[in-house]
Amino acid sequence: MLVIKKLGNVKSLKEIVDELIDFTGVIEVDKYLLIYRNSKLIKVIDETGEKDLLYVIKELKSKDSFYIKVFELEKDLSNLSYNKILEYLNHLEVGDYIILNSYSNLLSLDGFFEIVPKRFKDEKGYVGVKDKNIIFCVYKTKRKLYFKEKALTKIKTLFAVSLVYAKKISDEIVNEYKEGKLYNILSFEELIKNIEKREFKTFYGPLSEALTEEPSLIKIDEGYIVSRAKKPIYAFYKEYDGNKAYRYLKNLCIVNDIEFKIYPITEEEYKNFSLFSKNRVKL
């Protein structure tokens, strides 16, 4: 049995219903119970008795939001009364699971999540998501534990064969499964601090000539540019995103005699910057 709880509206309810395959159970929305058998709606009831679905939808549309609770059950409750069904459901633990329709839905999240495939209930995964990047990934089967890219491949495959649920968890899971970290450094400040500890090369001249072939971090005033193949790849300046930050720093170099501090960076450090996708320079 898996229980889902989600704050949503009529559109959210429709999306959830569309994704439930071979579903037997109850969907509780507001004061109504929608009872299903093998993904077929058997009846809709509230405390006064059976209700017409169109009437219920009209009532729900008048509300800004409501909780949608999905109870997937082994037994059919369609013959029980409203109060008896509620009594049964109230004994179940409600989890904060959400339904993921695709891998792109997973990338739109932020934080650390437990991933559960409906079709393989003895398996589960743990992922960390930041700025549309998977920064941590573990997948557990009955016999094996997968980490990093191998775990991510397993999770990507799930979306082709099963409905997938996600539940937010704390980042303490990283300490339990350290082998699952896809990136060694997760914060911009920490990444920059480690790079600036090493020796740098000083350069004066046009910005175009400061851009390097090998991966480098270029410090300009209070901003930074990550350079590779003589192109700006990422740019950082205060609250600006990539293109705005790059234009500001470029203009700064035109009107001022700027000192560039150029720090060589490793392939691993260069990879870490992809965590900050909003700072990608798109020329």
PDB file of N, CA and C in Angstrom, residues 17-91:
ATOM      1  N   VAL A  17      -5.194  11.255 -11.493  1.00  0.00           N
ATOM      2  CA  VAL A  17      -6.070  10.177 -11.964  1.00  0.00           C
ATOM      3  C   VAL A  17      -5.555   9.596 -13.277  1.00  0.00           C
ATOM      4  N   ASP A  18      -5.094  10.443 -14.178  1.00  0.00           N
ATOM      5  CA  ASP A  18      -4.593   9.992 -15.484  1.00  0.00           C
ATOM      6  C   ASP A  18      -3.375   9.079 -15.349  1.00  0.00           C
ATOM      7  N   GLU A  19      -2.623   9.251 -14.268  1.00  0.00           N
ATOM      8  CA  GLU A  19      -1.392   8.476 -14.103  1.00  0.00           C
ATOM      9  C   GLU A  19      -1.588   7.197 -13.301  1.00  0.00           C
ATOM     10  N   LEU A  20      -2.745   7.004 -12.705  1.00  0.00           N
ATOM     11  CA  LEU A  20      -2.976   5.816 -11.888  1.00  0.00           C
ATOM     12  C   LEU A  20      -3.364   4.647 -12.785  1.00  0.00           C
ATOM     13  N   ILE A  21      -2.530   3.621 -12.794  1.00  0.00           N
ATOM     14  CA  ILE A  21      -2.728   2.449 -13.642  1.00  0.00           C
ATOM     15  C   ILE A  21      -3.098   1.251 -12.765  1.00  0.00           C
ATOM     16  N   ASP A  22      -4.133   0.524 -13.147  1.00  0.00           N
ATOM     17  CA  ASP A  22      -4.598  -0.639 -12.374  1.00  0.00           C
ATOM     18  C   ASP A  22      -4.791  -0.267 -10.904  1.00  0.00           C
ATOM     19  N   PHE A  23      -5.426   0.857 -10.695  1.00  0.00           N
ATOM     20  CA  PHE A  23      -5.548   1.415  -9.345  1.00  0.00           C
ATOM     21  C   PHE A  23      -6.832   0.950  -8.673  1.00  0.00           C
ATOM     22  N   THR A  24      -6.687   0.327  -7.528  1.00  0.00           N
ATOM     23  CA  THR A  24      -7.811  -0.006  -6.661  1.00  0.00           C
ATOM     24  C   THR A  24      -7.589   0.712  -5.340  1.00  0.00           C
ATOM     25  N   GLY A  25      -8.562   1.524  -4.944  1.00  0.00           N
ATOM     26  CA  GLY A  25      -8.398   2.277  -3.712  1.00  0.00           C
ATOM     27  C   GLY A  25      -9.340   3.454  -3.654  1.00  0.00           C
ATOM     28  N   VAL A  26      -8.935   4.457  -2.887  1.00  0.00           N
ATOM     29  CA  VAL A  26      -9.787   5.620  -2.634  1.00  0.00           C
ATOM     30  C   VAL A  26      -8.973   6.892  -2.810  1.00  0.00           C
ATOM     31  N   ILE A  27      -9.564   7.871  -3.493  1.00  0.00           N
ATOM     32  CA  ILE A  27      -8.991   9.211  -3.535  1.00  0.00           C
ATOM     33  C   ILE A  27      -9.887  10.118  -2.697  1.00  0.00           C
ATOM     34  N   GLU A  28      -9.320  10.694  -1.675  1.00  0.00           N
ATOM     35  CA  GLU A  28     -10.069  11.606  -0.797  1.00  0.00           C
ATOM     36  C   GLU A  28      -9.760  13.043  -1.210  1.00  0.00           C
ATOM     37  N   VAL A  29     -10.784  13.783  -1.610  1.00  0.00           N
ATOM     38  CA  VAL A  29     -10.618  15.186  -1.987  1.00  0.00           C
ATOM     39  C   VAL A  29     -11.664  16.003  -1.250  1.00  0.00           C
ATOM     40  N   ASP A  30     -11.169  16.943  -0.428  1.00  0.00           N
ATOM     41  CA  ASP A  30     -12.083  17.755   0.365  1.00  0.00           C
ATOM     42  C   ASP A  30     -12.956  16.817   1.196  1.00  0.00           C
ATOM     43  N   LYS A  31     -14.287  16.892   1.093  1.00  0.00           N
ATOM     44  CA  LYS A  31     -15.186  16.032   1.874  1.00  0.00           C
ATOM     45  C   LYS A  31     -15.679  14.825   1.074  1.00  0.00           C
ATOM     46  N   TYR A  32     -15.131  14.626  -0.118  1.00  0.00           N
ATOM     47  CA  TYR A  32     -15.604  13.569  -1.016  1.00  0.00           C
ATOM     48  C   TYR A  32     -14.613  12.399  -1.082  1.00  0.00           C
ATOM     49  N   LEU A  33     -15.186  11.199  -1.299  1.00  0.00           N
ATOM     50  CA  LEU A  33     -14.388  10.002  -1.505  1.00  0.00           C
ATOM     51  C   LEU A  33     -14.674   9.450  -2.894  1.00  0.00           C
ATOM     52  N   LEU A  34     -13.615   9.298  -3.701  1.00  0.00           N
ATOM     53  CA  LEU A  34     -13.744   8.714  -5.035  1.00  0.00           C
ATOM     54  C   LEU A  34     -13.219   7.287  -4.950  1.00  0.00           C
ATOM     55  N   ILE A  35     -14.089   6.322  -5.202  1.00  0.00           N
ATOM     56  CA  ILE A  35     -13.737   4.917  -4.997  1.00  0.00           C
ATOM     57  C   ILE A  35     -13.478   4.255  -6.350  1.00  0.00           C
ATOM     58  N   TYR A  36     -12.289   3.622  -6.465  1.00  0.00           N
ATOM     59  CA  TYR A  36     -11.864   3.031  -7.733  1.00  0.00           C
ATOM     60  C   TYR A  36     -11.636   1.523  -7.592  1.00  0.00           C
ATOM     61  N   ARG A  37     -11.911   0.802  -8.693  1.00  0.00           N
ATOM     62  CA  ARG A  37     -11.559  -0.604  -8.802  1.00  0.00           C
ATOM     63  C   ARG A  37     -10.931  -0.820 -10.172  1.00  0.00           C
ATOM     64  N   ASN A  38      -9.671  -1.255 -10.188  1.00  0.00           N
ATOM     65  CA  ASN A  38      -8.934  -1.460 -11.441  1.00  0.00           C
ATOM     66  C   ASN A  38      -8.987  -0.219 -12.337  1.00  0.00           C
ATOM     67  N   SER A  39      -8.741   0.946 -11.725  1.00  0.00           N
ATOM     68  CA  SER A  39      -8.705   2.255 -12.400  1.00  0.00           C
ATOM     69  C   SER A  39     -10.070   2.708 -12.936  1.00  0.00           C
ATOM     70  N   LYS A  40     -11.148   2.023 -12.562  1.00  0.00           N
ATOM     71  CA  LYS A  40     -12.489   2.444 -12.955  1.00  0.00           C
ATOM     72  C   LYS A  40     -13.191   3.076 -11.759  1.00  0.00           C
ATOM     73  N   LEU A  41     -13.720   4.277 -11.951  1.00  0.00           N
ATOM     74  CA  LEU A  41     -14.428   4.955 -10.862  1.00  0.00           C
ATOM     75  C   LEU A  41     -15.748   4.233 -10.595  1.00  0.00           C
ATOM     76  N   ILE A  42     -15.893   3.702  -9.381  1.00  0.00           N
ATOM     77  CA  ILE A  42     -17.095   2.953  -9.012  1.00  0.00           C
ATOM     78  C   ILE A  42     -18.187   3.889  -8.498  1.00  0.00           C
ATOM     79  N   LYS A  43     -17.805   4.790  -7.596  1.00  0.00           N
ATOM     80  CA  LYS A  43     -18.774   5.763  -7.098  1.00  0.00           C
ATOM     81  C   LYS A  43     -18.072   6.889  -6.369  1.00  0.00           C
ATOM     82  N   VAL A  44     -18.819   7.976  -6.208  1.00  0.00           N
ATOM     83  CA  VAL A  44     -18.341   9.141  -5.461  1.00  0.00           C
ATOM     84  C   VAL A  44     -19.324   9.375  -4.324  1.00  0.00           C
ATOM     85  N   ILE A  45     -18.819   9.489  -3.114  1.00  0.00           N
ATOM     86  CA  ILE A  45     -19.714   9.650  -1.968  1.00  0.00           C
ATOM     87  C   ILE A  45     -19.209  10.735  -1.015  1.00  0.00           C
ATOM     88  N   ASP A  46     -20.141  11.297  -0.260  1.00  0.00           N
ATOM     89  CA  ASP A  46     -19.805  12.104   0.906  1.00  0.00           C
ATOM     90  C   ASP A  46     -20.687  11.621   2.045  1.00  0.00           C
ATOM     91  N   GLU A  47     -20.763  12.340   3.144  1.00  0.00           N
ATOM     92  CA  GLU A  47     -21.500  11.848   4.313  1.00  0.00           C
ATOM     93  C   GLU A  47     -23.006  11.744   4.077  1.00  0.00           C
ATOM     94  N   THR A  48     -23.508  12.388   3.018  1.00  0.00           N
ATOM     95  CA  THR A  48     -24.951  12.336   2.726  1.00  0.00           C
ATOM     96  C   THR A  48     -25.302  11.215   1.749  1.00  0.00           C
ATOM     97  N   GLY A  49     -24.304  10.587   1.129  1.00  0.00           N
ATOM     98  CA  GLY A  49     -24.580   9.521   0.185  1.00  0.00           C
ATOM     99  C   GLY A  49     -23.824   9.692  -1.115  1.00  0.00           C
ATOM    100  N   GLU A  50     -24.285   9.017  -2.177  1.00  0.00           N
ATOM    101  CA  GLU A  50     -23.612   9.071  -3.474  1.00  0.00           C
ATOM    102  C   GLU A  50     -23.816  10.425  -4.145  1.00  0.00           C
ATOM    103  N   LYS A  51     -22.795  10.841  -4.904  1.00  0.00           N
ATOM    104  CA  LYS A  51     -22.831  12.131  -5.591  1.00  0.00           C
ATOM    105  C   LYS A  51     -22.481  11.956  -7.066  1.00  0.00           C
ATOM    106  N   ASP A  52     -22.998  12.838  -7.869  1.00  0.00           N
ATOM    107  CA  ASP A  52     -22.643  12.868  -9.281  1.00  0.00           C
ATOM    108  C   ASP A  52     -21.257  13.484  -9.432  1.00  0.00           C
ATOM    109  N   LEU A  53     -20.395  12.877 -10.258  1.00  0.00           N
ATOM    110  CA  LEU A  53     -19.025  13.344 -10.415  1.00  0.00           C
ATOM    111  C   LEU A  53     -18.972  14.778 -10.933  1.00  0.00           C
ATOM    112  N   LEU A  54     -19.829  15.118 -11.890  1.00  0.00           N
ATOM    113  CA  LEU A  54     -19.822  16.474 -12.448  1.00  0.00           C
ATOM    114  C   LEU A  54     -20.181  17.507 -11.382  1.00  0.00           C
ATOM    115  N   TYR A  55     -21.101  17.133 -10.492  1.00  0.00           N
ATOM    116  CA  TYR A  55     -21.465  18.030  -9.382  1.00  0.00           C
ATOM    117  C   TYR A  55     -20.254  18.253  -8.465  1.00  0.00           C
ATOM    118  N   VAL A  56     -19.549  17.174  -8.175  1.00  0.00           N
ATOM    119  CA  VAL A  56     -18.374  17.257  -7.294  1.00  0.00           C
ATOM    120  C   VAL A  56     -17.281  18.117  -7.930  1.00  0.00           C
ATOM    121  N   ILE A  57     -17.027  17.902  -9.230  1.00  0.00           N
ATOM    122  CA  ILE A  57     -16.005  18.687  -9.924  1.00  0.00           C
ATOM    123  C   ILE A  57     -16.352  20.168  -9.877  1.00  0.00           C
ATOM    124  N   LYS A  58     -17.628  20.490 -10.079  1.00  0.00           N
ATOM    125  CA  LYS A  58     -18.077  21.883 -10.031  1.00  0.00           C
ATOM    126  C   LYS A  58     -17.820  22.479  -8.645  1.00  0.00           C
ATOM    127  N   GLU A  59     -18.104  21.709  -7.614  1.00  0.00           N
ATOM    128  CA  GLU A  59     -17.850  22.173  -6.239  1.00  0.00           C
ATOM    129  C   GLU A  59     -16.356  22.403  -6.008  1.00  0.00           C
ATOM    130  N   LEU A  60     -15.535  21.487  -6.480  1.00  0.00           N
ATOM    131  CA  LEU A  60     -14.089  21.598  -6.261  1.00  0.00           C
ATOM    132  C   LEU A  60     -13.489  22.768  -7.031  1.00  0.00           C
ATOM    133  N   LYS A  61     -14.048  23.074  -8.201  1.00  0.00           N
ATOM    134  CA  LYS A  61     -13.541  24.199  -8.990  1.00  0.00           C
ATOM    135  C   LYS A  61     -13.735  25.534  -8.287  1.00  0.00           C
ATOM    136  N   SER A  62     -14.682  25.594  -7.355  1.00  0.00           N
ATOM    137  CA  SER A  62     -14.937  26.836  -6.627  1.00  0.00           C
ATOM    138  C   SER A  62     -13.900  27.083  -5.534  1.00  0.00           C
ATOM    139  N   LYS A  63     -13.029  26.103  -5.293  1.00  0.00           N
ATOM    140  CA  LYS A  63     -12.008  26.216  -4.245  1.00  0.00           C
ATOM    141  C   LYS A  63     -10.645  26.482  -4.873  1.00  0.00           C
ATOM    142  N   ASP A  64      -9.848  27.317  -4.227  1.00  0.00           N
ATOM    143  CA  ASP A  64      -8.499  27.615  -4.735  1.00  0.00           C
ATOM    144  C   ASP A  64      -7.602  26.386  -4.686  1.00  0.00           C
ATOM    145  N   SER A  65      -7.692  25.643  -3.587  1.00  0.00           N
ATOM    146  CA  SER A  65      -6.878  24.438  -3.435  1.00  0.00           C
ATOM    147  C   SER A  65      -7.491  23.532  -2.378  1.00  0.00           C
ATOM    148  N   PHE A  66      -7.077  22.285  -2.404  1.00  0.00           N
ATOM    149  CA  PHE A  66      -7.552  21.303  -1.432  1.00  0.00           C
ATOM    150  C   PHE A  66      -6.552  20.158  -1.419  1.00  0.00           C
ATOM    151  N   TYR A  67      -6.580  19.387  -0.335  1.00  0.00           N
ATOM    152  CA  TYR A  67      -5.680  18.241  -0.256  1.00  0.00           C
ATOM    153  C   TYR A  67      -6.249  17.065  -1.040  1.00  0.00           C
ATOM    154  N   ILE A  68      -5.373  16.409  -1.765  1.00  0.00           N
ATOM    155  CA  ILE A  68      -5.719  15.198  -2.507  1.00  0.00           C
ATOM    156  C   ILE A  68      -4.952  14.054  -1.843  1.00  0.00           C
ATOM    157  N   LYS A  69      -5.679  13.090  -1.311  1.00  0.00           N
ATOM    158  CA  LYS A  69      -5.049  11.941  -0.660  1.00  0.00           C
ATOM    159  C   LYS A  69      -5.381  10.690  -1.462  1.00  0.00           C
ATOM    160  N   VAL A  70      -4.367   9.982  -1.881  1.00  0.00           N
ATOM    161  CA  VAL A  70      -4.544   8.782  -2.692  1.00  0.00           C
ATOM    162  C   VAL A  70      -4.162   7.561  -1.861  1.00  0.00           C
ATOM    163  N   PHE A  71      -5.122   6.673  -1.657  1.00  0.00           N
ATOM    164  CA  PHE A  71      -4.901   5.454  -0.879  1.00  0.00           C
ATOM    165  C   PHE A  71      -4.981   4.258  -1.830  1.00  0.00           C
ATOM    166  N   GLU A  72      -3.867   3.691  -2.168  1.00  0.00           N
ATOM    167  CA  GLU A  72      -3.852   2.478  -2.988  1.00  0.00           C
ATOM    168  C   GLU A  72      -3.987   1.286  -2.060  1.00  0.00           C
ATOM    169  N   LEU A  73      -5.021   0.479  -2.267  1.00  0.00           N
ATOM    170  CA  LEU A  73      -5.363  -0.566  -1.312  1.00  0.00           C
ATOM    171  C   LEU A  73      -5.417  -1.939  -1.965  1.00  0.00           C
ATOM    172  N   GLU A  74      -5.239  -2.964  -1.138  1.00  0.00           N
ATOM    173  CA  GLU A  74      -5.365  -4.331  -1.614  1.00  0.00           C
ATOM    174  C   GLU A  74      -6.837  -4.751  -1.656  1.00  0.00           C
ATOM    175  N   LYS A  75      -7.645  -4.123  -0.804  1.00  0.00           N
ATOM    176  CA  LYS A  75      -9.055  -4.522  -0.700  1.00  0.00           C
ATOM    177  C   LYS A  75      -9.973  -3.474  -1.329  1.00  0.00           C
ATOM    178  N   ASP A  76     -11.135  -3.931  -1.778  1.00  0.00           N
ATOM    179  CA  ASP A  76     -12.151  -3.078  -2.380  1.00  0.00           C
ATOM    180  C   ASP A  76     -13.077  -2.580  -1.272  1.00  0.00           C
ATOM    181  N   LEU A  77     -13.183  -1.245  -1.127  1.00  0.00           N
ATOM    182  CA  LEU A  77     -14.007  -0.663  -0.063  1.00  0.00           C
ATOM    183  C   LEU A  77     -15.350  -0.138  -0.575  1.00  0.00           C
ATOM    184  N   SER A  78     -15.692  -0.462  -1.810  1.00  0.00           N
ATOM    185  CA  SER A  78     -16.871   0.148  -2.425  1.00  0.00           C
ATOM    186  C   SER A  78     -18.184  -0.205  -1.727  1.00  0.00           C
ATOM    187  N   ASN A  79     -18.221  -1.300  -0.997  1.00  0.00           N
ATOM    188  CA  ASN A  79     -19.469  -1.702  -0.320  1.00  0.00           C
ATOM    189  C   ASN A  79     -19.602  -1.121   1.086  1.00  0.00           C
ATOM    190  N   LEU A  80     -18.579  -0.417   1.553  1.00  0.00           N
ATOM    191  CA  LEU A  80     -18.630   0.160   2.902  1.00  0.00           C
ATOM    192  C   LEU A  80     -19.275   1.536   2.871  1.00  0.00           C
ATOM    193  N   SER A  81     -19.786   1.964   4.014  1.00  0.00           N
ATOM    194  CA  SER A  81     -20.378   3.301   4.131  1.00  0.00           C
ATOM    195  C   SER A  81     -19.280   4.355   4.185  1.00  0.00           C
ATOM    196  N   TYR A  82     -19.670   5.598   3.995  1.00  0.00           N
ATOM    197  CA  TYR A  82     -18.730   6.731   4.033  1.00  0.00           C
ATOM    198  C   TYR A  82     -17.944   6.739   5.342  1.00  0.00           C
ATOM    199  N   ASN A  83     -18.646   6.640   6.454  1.00  0.00           N
ATOM    200  CA  ASN A  83     -17.984   6.705   7.769  1.00  0.00           C
ATOM    201  C   ASN A  83     -17.056   5.515   7.995  1.00  0.00           C
ATOM    202  N   LYS A  84     -17.463   4.333   7.519  1.00  0.00           N
ATOM    203  CA  LYS A  84     -16.622   3.147   7.680  1.00  0.00           C
ATOM    204  C   LYS A  84     -15.339   3.273   6.845  1.00  0.00           C
ATOM    205  N   ILE A  85     -15.473   3.832   5.647  1.00  0.00           N
ATOM    206  CA  ILE A  85     -14.280   4.028   4.805  1.00  0.00           C
ATOM    207  C   ILE A  85     -13.334   5.028   5.457  1.00  0.00           C
ATOM    208  N   LEU A  86     -13.880   6.147   5.950  1.00  0.00           N
ATOM    209  CA  LEU A  86     -13.035   7.143   6.621  1.00  0.00           C
ATOM    210  C   LEU A  86     -12.341   6.547   7.829  1.00  0.00           C
ATOM    211  N   GLU A  87     -13.062   5.737   8.583  1.00  0.00           N
ATOM    212  CA  GLU A  87     -12.484   5.097   9.775  1.00  0.00           C
ATOM    213  C   GLU A  87     -11.314   4.209   9.376  1.00  0.00           C
ATOM    214  N   TYR A  88     -11.483   3.493   8.259  1.00  0.00           N
ATOM    215  CA  TYR A  88     -10.412   2.620   7.774  1.00  0.00           C
ATOM    216  C   TYR A  88      -9.212   3.448   7.309  1.00  0.00           C
ATOM    217  N   LEU A  89      -9.477   4.506   6.549  1.00  0.00           N
ATOM    218  CA  LEU A  89      -8.395   5.326   6.008  1.00  0.00           C
ATOM    219  C   LEU A  89      -7.636   6.064   7.102  1.00  0.00           C
ATOM    220  N   ASN A  90      -8.344   6.456   8.151  1.00  0.00           N
ATOM    221  CA  ASN A  90      -7.709   7.212   9.236  1.00  0.00           C
ATOM    222  C   ASN A  90      -6.675   6.389   9.996  1.00  0.00           C
ATOM    223  N   HIS A  91      -6.716   5.072   9.830  1.00  0.00           N
ATOM    224  CA  HIS A  91      -5.723   4.221  10.492  1.00  0.00           C
ATOM    225  C   HIS A  91      -4.454   4.064   9.648  1.00  0.00           C
TER     226      HIS A  91
END
